[in-house]
Structure formats: structure tokens, C-alpha cells
C-alpha positions as semicolon CSV with decimal commas, in nm:
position;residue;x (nm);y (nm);z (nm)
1;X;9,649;7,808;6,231
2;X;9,900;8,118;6,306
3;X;9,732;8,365;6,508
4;X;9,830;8,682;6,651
5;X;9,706;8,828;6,911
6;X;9,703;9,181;6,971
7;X;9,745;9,319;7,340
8;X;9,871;9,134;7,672
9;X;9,633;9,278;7,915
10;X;9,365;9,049;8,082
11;X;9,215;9,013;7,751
12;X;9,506;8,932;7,560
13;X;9,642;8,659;7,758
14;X;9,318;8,470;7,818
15;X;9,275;8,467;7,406
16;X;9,581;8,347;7,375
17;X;9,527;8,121;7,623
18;X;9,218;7,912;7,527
19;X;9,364;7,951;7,121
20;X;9,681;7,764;7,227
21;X;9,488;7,517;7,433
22;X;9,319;7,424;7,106
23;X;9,666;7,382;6,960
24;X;9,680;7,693;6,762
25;X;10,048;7,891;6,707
26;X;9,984;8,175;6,885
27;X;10,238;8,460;6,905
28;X;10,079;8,765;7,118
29;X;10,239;9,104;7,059
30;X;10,186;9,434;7,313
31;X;10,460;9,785;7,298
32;X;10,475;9,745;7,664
33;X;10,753;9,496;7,826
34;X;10,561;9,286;8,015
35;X;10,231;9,168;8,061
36;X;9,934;9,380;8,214
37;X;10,130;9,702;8,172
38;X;9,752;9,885;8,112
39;X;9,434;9,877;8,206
40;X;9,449;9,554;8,348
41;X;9,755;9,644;8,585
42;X;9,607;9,772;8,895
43;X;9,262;9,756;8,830
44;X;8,980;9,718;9,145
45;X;9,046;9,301;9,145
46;X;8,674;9,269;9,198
47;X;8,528;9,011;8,972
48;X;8,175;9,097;9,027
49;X;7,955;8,811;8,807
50;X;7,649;8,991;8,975
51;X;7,723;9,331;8,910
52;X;7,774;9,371;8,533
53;X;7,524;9,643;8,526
54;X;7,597;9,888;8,172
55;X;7,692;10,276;8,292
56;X;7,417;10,352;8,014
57;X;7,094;10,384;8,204
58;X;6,814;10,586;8,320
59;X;6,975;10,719;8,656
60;X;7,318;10,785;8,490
61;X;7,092;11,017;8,199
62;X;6,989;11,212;8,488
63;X;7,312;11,293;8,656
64;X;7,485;11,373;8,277
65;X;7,475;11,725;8,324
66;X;7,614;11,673;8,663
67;X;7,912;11,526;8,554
68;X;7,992;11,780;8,313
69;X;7,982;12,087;8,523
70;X;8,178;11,908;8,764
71;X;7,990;11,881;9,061
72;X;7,972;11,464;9,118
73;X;8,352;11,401;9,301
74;X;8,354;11,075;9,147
75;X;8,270;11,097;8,800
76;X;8,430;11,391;8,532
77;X;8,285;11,444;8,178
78;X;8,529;11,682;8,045
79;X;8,471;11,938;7,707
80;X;8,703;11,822;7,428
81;X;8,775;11,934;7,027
82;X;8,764;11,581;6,999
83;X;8,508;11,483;6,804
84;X;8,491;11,111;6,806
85;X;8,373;11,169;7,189
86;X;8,078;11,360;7,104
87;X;7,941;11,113;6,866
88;X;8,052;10,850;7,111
89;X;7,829;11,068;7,389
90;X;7,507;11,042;7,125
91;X;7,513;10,665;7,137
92;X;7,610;10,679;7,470
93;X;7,272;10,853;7,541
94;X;7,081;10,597;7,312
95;X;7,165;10,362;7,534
96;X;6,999;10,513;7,827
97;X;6,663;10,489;7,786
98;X;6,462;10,191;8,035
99;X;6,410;10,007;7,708
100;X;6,786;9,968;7,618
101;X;6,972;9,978;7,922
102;X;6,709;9,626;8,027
103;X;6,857;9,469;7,681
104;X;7,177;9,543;7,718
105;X;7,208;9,384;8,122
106;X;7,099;9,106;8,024
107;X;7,312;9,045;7,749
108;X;7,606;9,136;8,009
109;X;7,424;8,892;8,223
110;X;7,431;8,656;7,979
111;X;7,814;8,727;7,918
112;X;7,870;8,717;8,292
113;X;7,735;8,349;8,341
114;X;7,901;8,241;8,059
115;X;8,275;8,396;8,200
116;X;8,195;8,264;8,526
117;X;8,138;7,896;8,370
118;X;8,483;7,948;8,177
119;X;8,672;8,089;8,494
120;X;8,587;7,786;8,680
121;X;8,691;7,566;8,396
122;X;9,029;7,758;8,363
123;X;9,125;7,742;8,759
124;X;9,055;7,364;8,733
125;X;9,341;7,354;8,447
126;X;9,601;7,526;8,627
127;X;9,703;7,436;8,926
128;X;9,873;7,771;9,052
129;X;9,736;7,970;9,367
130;X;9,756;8,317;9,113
131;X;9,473;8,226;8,903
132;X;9,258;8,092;9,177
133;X;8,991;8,369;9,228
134;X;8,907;8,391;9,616
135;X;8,589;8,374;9,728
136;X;8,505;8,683;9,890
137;X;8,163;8,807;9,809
138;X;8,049;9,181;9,758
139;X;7,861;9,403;9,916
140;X;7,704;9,670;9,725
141;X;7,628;9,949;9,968
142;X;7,305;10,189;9,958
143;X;7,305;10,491;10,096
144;X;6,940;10,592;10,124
145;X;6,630;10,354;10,113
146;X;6,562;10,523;9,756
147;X;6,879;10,377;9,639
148;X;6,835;10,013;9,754
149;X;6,500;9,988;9,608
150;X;6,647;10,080;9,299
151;X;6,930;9,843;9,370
152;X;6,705;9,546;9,430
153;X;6,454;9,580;9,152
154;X;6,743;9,440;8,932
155;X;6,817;9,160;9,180
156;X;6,517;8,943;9,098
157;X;6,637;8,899;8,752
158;X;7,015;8,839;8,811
159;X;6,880;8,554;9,049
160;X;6,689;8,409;8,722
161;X;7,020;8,393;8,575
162;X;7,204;8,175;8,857
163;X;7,325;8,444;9,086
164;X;7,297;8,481;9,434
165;X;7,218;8,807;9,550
166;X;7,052;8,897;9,880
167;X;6,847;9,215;9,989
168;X;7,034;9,343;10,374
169;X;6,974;9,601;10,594
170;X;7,234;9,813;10,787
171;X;7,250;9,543;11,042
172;X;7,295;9,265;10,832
173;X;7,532;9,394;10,637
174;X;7,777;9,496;10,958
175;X;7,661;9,054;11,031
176;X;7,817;8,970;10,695
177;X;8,117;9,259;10,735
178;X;8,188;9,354;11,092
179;X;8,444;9,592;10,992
180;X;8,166;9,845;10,835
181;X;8,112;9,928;11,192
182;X;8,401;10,188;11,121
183;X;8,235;10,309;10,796
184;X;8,185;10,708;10,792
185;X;7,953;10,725;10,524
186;X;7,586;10,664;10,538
187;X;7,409;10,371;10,415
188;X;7,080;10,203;10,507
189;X;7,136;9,853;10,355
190;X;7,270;9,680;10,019
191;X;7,300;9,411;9,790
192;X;7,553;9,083;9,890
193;X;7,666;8,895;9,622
194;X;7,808;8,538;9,836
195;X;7,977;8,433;9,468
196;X;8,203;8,713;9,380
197;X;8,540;8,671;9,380
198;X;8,869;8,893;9,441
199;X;9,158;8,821;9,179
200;X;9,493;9,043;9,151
201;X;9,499;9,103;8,814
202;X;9,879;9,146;8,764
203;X;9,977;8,805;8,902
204;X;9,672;8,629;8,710
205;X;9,820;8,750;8,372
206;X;10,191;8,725;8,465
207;X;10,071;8,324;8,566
208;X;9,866;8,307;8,210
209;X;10,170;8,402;7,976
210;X;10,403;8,108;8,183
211;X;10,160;7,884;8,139
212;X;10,047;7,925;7,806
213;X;10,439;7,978;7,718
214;X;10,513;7,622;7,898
215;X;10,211;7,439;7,822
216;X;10,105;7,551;7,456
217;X;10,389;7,753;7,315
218;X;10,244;8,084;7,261
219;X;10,497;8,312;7,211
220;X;10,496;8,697;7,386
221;X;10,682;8,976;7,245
222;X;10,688;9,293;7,408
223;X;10,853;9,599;7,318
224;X;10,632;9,584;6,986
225;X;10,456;9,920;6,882
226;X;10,191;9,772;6,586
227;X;10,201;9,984;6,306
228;X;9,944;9,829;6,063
229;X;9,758;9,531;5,978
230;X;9,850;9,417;5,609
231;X;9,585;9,312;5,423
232;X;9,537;9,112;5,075
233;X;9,185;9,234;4,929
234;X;8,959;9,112;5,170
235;X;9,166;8,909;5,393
236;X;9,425;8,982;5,723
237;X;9,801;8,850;5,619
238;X;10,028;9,017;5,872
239;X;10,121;9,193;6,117
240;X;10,362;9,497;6,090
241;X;10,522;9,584;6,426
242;X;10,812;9,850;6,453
243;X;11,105;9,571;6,483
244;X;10,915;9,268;6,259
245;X;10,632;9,125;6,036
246;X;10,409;8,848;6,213
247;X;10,240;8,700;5,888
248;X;9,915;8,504;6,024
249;X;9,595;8,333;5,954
250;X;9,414;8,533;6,136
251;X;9,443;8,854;6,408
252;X;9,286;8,925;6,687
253;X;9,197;9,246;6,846
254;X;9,255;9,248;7,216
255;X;9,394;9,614;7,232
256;X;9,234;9,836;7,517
257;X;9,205;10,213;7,512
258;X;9,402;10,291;7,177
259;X;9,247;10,026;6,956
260;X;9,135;10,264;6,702
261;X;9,491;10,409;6,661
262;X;9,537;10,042;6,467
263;X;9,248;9,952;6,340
264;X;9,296;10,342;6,150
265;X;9,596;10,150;5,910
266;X;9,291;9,969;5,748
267;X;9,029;10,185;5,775
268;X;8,830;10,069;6,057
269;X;8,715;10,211;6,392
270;X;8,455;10,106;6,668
271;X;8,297;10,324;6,919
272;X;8,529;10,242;7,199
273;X;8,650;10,558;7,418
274;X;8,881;10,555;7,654
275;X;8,782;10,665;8,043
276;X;8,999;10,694;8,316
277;X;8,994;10,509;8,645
278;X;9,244;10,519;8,917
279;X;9,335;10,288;9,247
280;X;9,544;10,258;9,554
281;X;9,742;9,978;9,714
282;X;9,842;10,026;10,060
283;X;9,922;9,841;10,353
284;X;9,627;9,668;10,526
285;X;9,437;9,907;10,814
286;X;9,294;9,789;11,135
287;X;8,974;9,764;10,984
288;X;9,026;9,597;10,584
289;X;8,720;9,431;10,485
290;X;8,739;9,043;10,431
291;X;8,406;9,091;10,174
292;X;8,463;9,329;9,897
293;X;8,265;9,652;9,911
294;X;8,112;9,897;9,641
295;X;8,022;10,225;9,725
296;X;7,804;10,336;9,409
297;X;7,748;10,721;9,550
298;X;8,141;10,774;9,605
299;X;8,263;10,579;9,334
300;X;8,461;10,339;9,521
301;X;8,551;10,009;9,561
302;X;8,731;9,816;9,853
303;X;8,908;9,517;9,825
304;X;9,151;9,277;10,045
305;X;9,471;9,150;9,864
306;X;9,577;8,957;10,149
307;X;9,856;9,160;10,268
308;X;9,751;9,495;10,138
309;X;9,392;9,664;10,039
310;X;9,304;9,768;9,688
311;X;9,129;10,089;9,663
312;X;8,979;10,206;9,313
313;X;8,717;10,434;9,140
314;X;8,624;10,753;8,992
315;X;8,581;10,731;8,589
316;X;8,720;11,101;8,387
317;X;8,695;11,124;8,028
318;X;8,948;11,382;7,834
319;X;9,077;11,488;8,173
320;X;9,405;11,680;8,141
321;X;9,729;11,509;8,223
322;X;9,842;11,799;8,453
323;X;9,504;11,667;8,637
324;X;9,566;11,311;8,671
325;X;9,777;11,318;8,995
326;X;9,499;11,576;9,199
327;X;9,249;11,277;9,073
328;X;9,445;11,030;9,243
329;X;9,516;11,219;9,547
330;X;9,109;11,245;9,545
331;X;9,059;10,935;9,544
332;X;9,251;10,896;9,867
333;X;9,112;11,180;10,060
334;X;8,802;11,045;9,975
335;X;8,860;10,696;10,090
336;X;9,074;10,804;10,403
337;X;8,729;11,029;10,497
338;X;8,476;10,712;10,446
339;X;8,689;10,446;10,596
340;X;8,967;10,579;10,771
341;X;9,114;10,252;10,948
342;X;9,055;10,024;10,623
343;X;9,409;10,114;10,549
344;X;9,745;10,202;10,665
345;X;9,663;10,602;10,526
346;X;10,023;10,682;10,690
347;X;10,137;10,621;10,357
348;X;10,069;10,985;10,253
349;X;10,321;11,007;9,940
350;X;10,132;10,756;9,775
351;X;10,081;10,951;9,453
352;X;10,415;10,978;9,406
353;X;10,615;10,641;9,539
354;X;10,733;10,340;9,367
355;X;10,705;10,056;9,638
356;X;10,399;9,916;9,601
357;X;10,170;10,164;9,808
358;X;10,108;10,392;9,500
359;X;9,834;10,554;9,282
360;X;9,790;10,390;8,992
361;X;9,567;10,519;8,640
362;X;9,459;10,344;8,384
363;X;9,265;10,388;8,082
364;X;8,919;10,169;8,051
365;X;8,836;10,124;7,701
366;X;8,431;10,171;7,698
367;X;8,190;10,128;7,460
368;X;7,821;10,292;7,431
369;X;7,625;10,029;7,556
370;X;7,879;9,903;7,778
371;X;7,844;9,565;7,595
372;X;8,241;9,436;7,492
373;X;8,273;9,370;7,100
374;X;8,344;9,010;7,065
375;X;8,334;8,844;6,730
376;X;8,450;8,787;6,365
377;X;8,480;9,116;6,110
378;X;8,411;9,171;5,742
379;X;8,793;9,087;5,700
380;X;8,880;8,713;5,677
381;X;9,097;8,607;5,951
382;X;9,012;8,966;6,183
383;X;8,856;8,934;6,475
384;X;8,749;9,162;6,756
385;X;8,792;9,137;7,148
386;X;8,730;9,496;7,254
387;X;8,543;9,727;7,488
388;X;8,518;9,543;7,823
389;X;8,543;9,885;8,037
390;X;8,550;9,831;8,376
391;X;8,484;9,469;8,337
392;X;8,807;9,307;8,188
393;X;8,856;9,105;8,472
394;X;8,492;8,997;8,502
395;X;8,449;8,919;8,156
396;X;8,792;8,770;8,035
397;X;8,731;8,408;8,065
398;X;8,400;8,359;7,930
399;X;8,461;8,638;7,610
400;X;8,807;8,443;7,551
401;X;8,652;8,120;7,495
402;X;8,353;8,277;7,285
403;X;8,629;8,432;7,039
404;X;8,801;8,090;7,088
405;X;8,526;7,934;6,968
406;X;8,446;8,124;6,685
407;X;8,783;8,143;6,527
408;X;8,764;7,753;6,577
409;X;8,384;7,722;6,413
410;X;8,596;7,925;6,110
411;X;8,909;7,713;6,074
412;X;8,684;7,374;6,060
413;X;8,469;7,532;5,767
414;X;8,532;7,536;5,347
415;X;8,536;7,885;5,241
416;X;8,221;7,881;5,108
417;X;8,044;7,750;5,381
418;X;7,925;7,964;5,626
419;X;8,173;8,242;5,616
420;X;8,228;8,387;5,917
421;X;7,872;8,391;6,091
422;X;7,785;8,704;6,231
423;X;8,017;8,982;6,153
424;X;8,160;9,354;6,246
425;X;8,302;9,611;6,009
């Protein structure tokens, strides 16, 4: 079969990955000029298997009207005339109640196994050192006793599901990471995690495309702005990009935060709204963590890169673009203030320089329930790959080989056998 694939962030390039491997023509098509130009460029480069708890809960319901006055540093729910968010908001809420928000983490659990499973698989395939998650483990940190109560009760079940996840106190968490001895911020305790893993992002997807290019042929072409899908009654044909037409068997839908800006050309959308998230590279401090750490009150995350530290958080949605840099700048106050010698600070014009130790923002393309929309559509040959949030990197293995999967299941059967199973407008 031709397929195209539709974005070349994390999502994109493990698609096209595990659809060339079964020895599809795969041509993958993105506006930026590279890979990982998104979302997926800078992200936090935690792949937390153990922590793919939904934002849509009972504790985030509470703090809502918190978030929209402004008065939580690390989390900005911003008044729009946009009207998509609102409606996005209601379902949003829906998804908060005890009843819910226990449905939807385990289907994330579920989805998390299954993505570890396929990670493993895919770093025994390629032998390259940039796909090869480290083994770092996380540490989720609680402030108050409160909060690691309410971080453990979900513990028990994660175990059921193969994870290992242990219950510290203050001093065995400083055991596991000595450097938290220079930590500013309270905490009483947290959550380890021995089998998460640290993965740069940009070098994993840069190592995908050569490999698939070299090993299955899928083809990359950048530069592309997508300005419809063509359709035939009730089936996907092409692909209409400003410089060419991809005809194709079949499309998939690996876009991030503006995948509703193409889906529009055929009368489609899906609740998937974009939120902003920000990090920091800088030089390593005297202090950098060897275990990853989450800081769930600040909004943070910590994470050694070998020869620098990744620093990322906060979440904004609608925030104004003359806002964006004083967000980043945030974000480094804040971290300077709670760990002041996990980095090389000194590197004060980060917001605004191009070597390496810079601010970077990205959109995170969310949905309600925080679940990712991964399956077959009403339209013959379309497929979706969407709505991973903060999660891409988590999630990318295990949801590409699900929508592998499926568009293989669909290839092998008659057209009037089973269709296309389960299926999305």
C-alpha cells in the first residue's frame, strides 16, 4: 500500500516507521524542514511508563478556578473568543469526575504497557545509541504528606499493571538521589519509578527518519504546508500539499497542535486543543540529578542529558504571544529558586540565545480525557494518530504499532469484510 503520513514529530516518524517495516511505501510529509521541528523538539525527555496519569481529575476540578484567575505560577487558563475552547473546557470537565478520570488511567495504563513493550522491541532493531532510552528512573516528589497519600493511592494499581513504583520518604528519596540534598523546595517523600527512562527527543526522531529512509524507503518531505485531503465519496485518494499531490491508499493523521486546520478541508474536527509547555537546556550544575525528577506543585520536571540538564513545565492555554517569552523566563526563575546548583543558571540570556542553552515552547496537542485518538475513521483509507499531550514521547512506540496494526488488519481484508473495525468521524 501507499501511505502518507502526516506530521514528522515523535508521532510521525514512529508511524512511519513500523508501516515501512511491514513493507508499506510510505512517504511522510510535515511544512517544517526537518524532523521534530514541534512539539516533539525540546520536550521534558522523560518517558514516564508509570506516570501517564490524565490532567482530567478530581484535584485538577478543584484548582480550575485557580488557574483562570491566575494565581497557580505553573498552570494559565486564559479567556478567549474562541469558541472551540469552551466546548473543549465542558468535556474537559466531564472528564473529571472520580468515575471517569479511574477509566480513563487505566486505559493510559493500558496504552503505557503496551508502548513500553513496543519501545523495547524497537531499540532491539536498531542498533544506534540515539534511540536507546536510558535508564534513569523518576522520582515524583510530594510536598506535604496530603499529597503523597494521594500520590500513592494510584500506585497499587499501576503495580497490577507491571510497573514498579515505590512509596519513599524524604530520606529515601535523598538515598536514591543524593543531589536533592540541595533542593529548596519542600517535600516530605514521593513516588520512584526504577523503569523510567530519559530519551532526547530530537536525536531519537532525527535517528528514526535515517533509518526508516535506509532500511525501508520511506520517503520525508519537508517544506510541505498540507492544504487538503482529496477525497472520492467515501474514500481518502490524495494528498494536496502547496508544491505536490501525494495520491495514496490510505492517510494518516499524525499532526500535533493544528490538526483541525486539515482535517477542516473535509469537514472533520476532533476535540484536540492546543496547550503550551516550555523547557530549558543548559549546561550541567554542580548538583544535576542522575534520576529524573517531577515536581507536581511547581510544574516542573528535571532531567540529565548527559552533558546538559533539561528543564520543562508549566501548561498555558490561549496565552498571548507578547507573553510567551515572560513564561519562559518563569520557568527559569522558578527552577533557579528550587534547585539553584542543578544547572549552570550563569546562562542568564537564555530566553533569547541560539546555542543550545535556550528556552524553548511548544504546543501540546491535548485532548479532554487526555486519552490520544488512535484508530481508523468513517473515511476508507483515514486514519487518526492524534492527541498524545504531554505524552508523545511516552506513548509513541506502543500507539505506532497499534495504528500499524490496524491499517495492516485493513489491507489483508475484502471490502466487505469487516470494514474498518472500530471507527472515528
Amino acid at each position: 500500500m501507499k501511505i502518507v503520513v502526516l506530521g514528522a514529530g515523535v508521532i510521525g516518524v514512529t508511524t512511519a516507521y513500523a508501516l515501512g517495516r511491514l513493507g508499506h511505501e510510505v512517504h511522510v510529509i510535515d511544512k517544517a524542514d526537518a524532523v521534530a521541528a514541534g512539539a516533539s523538539h525540546a520536550n521534558g525527555a522523560q518517558i514516564s511508563y508509570s506516570y501517564a496519569d490524565p490532567f482530567a481529575n478530581p484535584e485538577t476540578f478543584k484548582k480550575i478556578p485557580k488557574y483562570m484567575l491566575g494565581r497557580d505560577k505553573g498552570i494559565g487558563l486564559h479567556f478567549t473568543k474562541n469558541l472551540g475552547y469552551y466546548m473543549w473546557g465542558l468535556r474537559f470537565l466531564s472528564n473529571c469526575t472520580a468515575t471517569k478520570s479511574a477509566n480513563n488511567l487505566q486505559l493510559m495504563l493500558e496504552l503505557a504497557r503496551y508502548s513500553k513493550a513496543a519501545m523495547a522491541k524497537l531499540a532491539t532493531e536498531i542498533p544506534c545509541t540515539s534511540i536507546q532510552a536510558v535508564n534513569a528512573g523518576k522520582i515524583i516528589l510530594a510536598r506535604t504528606p496530603n499529597e503523597l497519600i494521594q500520590l500513592s493511592k494510584s500506585a497499587s494499581l499501576k503495580r497490577s499493571y507491571g510497573f514498579d513504583i515505590e512509596t519513599l520518604d524524604k530520606n529515601q528519596c535523598m538515598e536514591h538521589e543524593p543531589m536533592l540534598a540541595s533542593w529548596r523546595g519542600e517535600f516530605c517523600g514521593g513516588l520512584f519509578a526504577p523503569g523510567d527512562k530519559v530519551l532526547d527527543p530530537l536525536a531519537f526522531c532525527m535517528k528514526m527518519q535515517t533509518y526508516s529512509e535506509n532500511k525501508f524507503g520511506v520517503k520525508f518531505h519537508f517544506n510541505h504546508n498540507i492544504v487538503k485531503l482529496e477525497r472520492n465519496g467515501g474514500k481518502i485518494t490524495a494528498v494536496q500539499t502547496d508544491k505536490d499531490m501525494f495520491s495514496c491508499d490510505s492517510a494518516i493523521v499524525c499532526l500535533g497542535a493544528g490538526v483541525n486546520k486539515v482535517l477542516k478541508t473535509i469537514g472533520k474536527r476532533h476535540p484536540v486543543y492546543a496547550m503550551r509547555g516550555y523547557s530549558l537546556t543548559l549546561p550541567k550544575g554542580e548538583h544535576t540529578p542522575n534520576i529524573s525528577i517531577t515536581d507536581p506543585l511547581s510544574k516542573i520536571v528535571f532531567t540529565n542529558l548527559g552533558d546538559k540538564i533539561r528543564i520543562a513545565g508549566f501548561l498555558d492555554a490561549n496565552l498571548p504571544e507578547k507573553k510567551i517569552g515572560s513564561r519562559g523566563l518563569a520557568l527559569f526563575e522558578t527552577a533557579k529558586k528550587l534547585w539553584p546548583d542543578a544547572a549552570n543558571y550563569a546562562v542568564n540570556d537564555a530566553v533569547n540565545d541560539d546555542s543550545g542553552n535556550h528556552v524553548w515552547t511548544g504546543l501540546r496537542p491535548m485532548t479532554p480525557s487526555g486519552i490520544p485518538i488512535v484508530g481508523a475513521s468513517a473515511l476508507k483509507g483515514l486514519y487518526y494518530n492524534i492527541g498524545h499531550g504531554s505524552l508523545g514521547l511516552t506513548l509513541a512506540a506502543g500507539s505506532a504499532e497499534k495504528i500499524a496494526q490496524i491499517v495492516g488488519e485493513n489491507a489483508a481484508q475484502s471490502s466487505g469484510a469487516r470494514g474498518q473495525g472500530k471507527k472515528r468521524a
